[in-house]
């Protein structure tokens, strides 16, 4: 298990640390408490990201001209 700090997680997600703290406070993202520290399991983050994927309505067809 790889645990990331709040700063590492904010960088990983591309958000501000204050935004991440707000998500923790609002329980919008799962986290682990280690004493007073807030940590994030990298596997949980990847699942969280995948759950927020928005599928495209367009279908892409690769033709010989595209190669």
XYZ file of N, CA and C in Angstrom, residues 16-64:
147
model
N -5.961 22.151 -5.829
C -5.301 22.858 -4.736
C -5.463 22.072 -3.441
N -4.504 22.254 -2.540
C -4.546 21.591 -1.237
C -5.828 21.986 -0.498
N -6.218 23.248 -0.591
C -7.438 23.697 0.095
C -8.680 22.983 -0.446
N -8.706 22.733 -1.745
C -9.818 21.987 -2.342
C -9.862 20.576 -1.784
N -8.705 19.945 -1.692
C -8.629 18.581 -1.185
C -9.071 18.522 0.281
N -8.641 19.485 1.082
C -9.092 19.533 2.482
C -10.607 19.682 2.553
N -11.198 20.468 1.664
C -12.646 20.641 1.636
C -13.334 19.316 1.291
N -12.790 18.593 0.305
C -13.351 17.295 -0.064
C -13.286 16.319 1.106
N -12.185 16.371 1.873
C -12.042 15.508 3.050
C -13.109 15.890 4.077
N -13.239 17.166 4.343
C -14.219 17.656 5.312
C -15.636 17.250 4.900
N -15.925 17.324 3.601
C -17.247 16.981 3.075
C -17.406 15.476 2.812
N -16.324 14.725 3.072
C -16.293 13.270 2.847
C -16.609 12.916 1.388
N -16.096 13.711 0.467
C -16.266 13.461 -0.963
C -15.204 12.518 -1.501
N -14.154 12.293 -0.710
C -13.052 11.438 -1.130
C -12.609 10.624 0.084
N -12.270 9.364 -0.149
C -11.870 8.524 0.983
C -10.445 8.853 1.399
N -10.202 8.730 2.683
C -8.881 9.039 3.236
C -8.617 8.161 4.443
N -7.385 8.190 4.902
C -6.958 7.398 6.057
C -6.339 8.359 7.065
N -6.749 8.237 8.303
C -6.153 9.048 9.360
C -4.990 8.268 9.969
N -3.833 8.887 10.007
C -2.663 8.321 10.673
C -2.290 9.326 11.752
N -2.796 9.082 12.965
C -2.670 10.082 14.011
C -3.481 11.304 13.598
N -2.818 12.454 13.499
C -3.485 13.682 13.059
C -3.334 13.907 11.560
N -2.565 13.054 10.912
C -2.299 13.228 9.490
C -3.398 12.613 8.635
N -3.654 13.243 7.506
C -4.593 12.719 6.520
C -3.769 12.131 5.383
N -4.013 10.861 5.080
C -3.281 10.163 4.024
C -4.273 9.569 3.027
N -3.786 9.274 1.835
C -4.624 8.731 0.777
C -3.958 7.518 0.174
N -4.732 6.451 0.018
C -4.247 5.227 -0.607
C -4.299 5.439 -2.122
N -3.165 5.259 -2.773
C -3.076 5.495 -4.218
C -4.078 4.636 -4.992
N -4.307 3.400 -4.544
C -5.273 2.526 -5.221
C -6.684 3.093 -5.125
N -7.044 3.624 -3.949
C -8.367 4.233 -3.772
C -8.519 5.468 -4.651
N -7.441 6.242 -4.785
C -7.488 7.430 -5.637
C -7.743 7.047 -7.087
N -7.071 6.000 -7.547
C -7.262 5.562 -8.926
C -8.688 5.078 -9.166
N -9.267 4.380 -8.197
C -10.662 3.948 -8.304
C -11.588 5.161 -8.317
N -11.318 6.132 -7.449
C -12.119 7.350 -7.347
C -12.092 8.104 -8.678
N -10.913 8.189 -9.280
C -10.772 8.860 -10.578
C -11.574 8.114 -11.640
N -11.443 6.796 -11.657
C -12.121 5.978 -12.668
C -13.643 6.105 -12.552
N -14.151 6.223 -11.334
C -15.592 6.363 -11.117
C -16.125 7.696 -11.657
N -15.246 8.662 -11.850
C -15.658 9.972 -12.326
C -15.444 10.159 -13.824
N -15.009 9.102 -14.478
C -14.792 9.172 -15.922
C -16.129 9.387 -16.627
N -16.140 10.334 -17.543
C -17.331 10.626 -18.332
C -17.087 10.080 -19.734
N -17.945 9.164 -20.132
C -17.791 8.533 -21.446
C -18.238 9.485 -22.542
N -17.576 9.409 -23.645
C -17.927 10.204 -24.817
C -19.115 9.565 -25.524
N -19.931 10.388 -26.129
C -21.051 9.885 -26.916
C -20.625 9.597 -28.351
N -19.477 10.126 -28.727
C -18.963 9.906 -30.079
C -18.199 8.600 -30.137
N -18.317 7.956 -31.238
C -17.507 6.770 -31.473
C -16.404 7.164 -32.443
N -15.233 6.720 -32.140
C -14.101 7.023 -32.996
C -13.792 5.809 -33.854
N -13.685 6.060 -35.130
C -13.362 4.984 -36.062
C -12.014 5.343 -36.689
N -11.087 4.433 -36.541
C -9.758 4.656 -37.109
C -9.749 4.065 -38.507
N -9.471 4.891 -39.453
C -9.402 4.436 -40.846
C -7.941 4.374 -41.269
N -7.704 3.840 -42.431
C -6.341 3.764 -42.958
C -5.744 5.172 -43.099
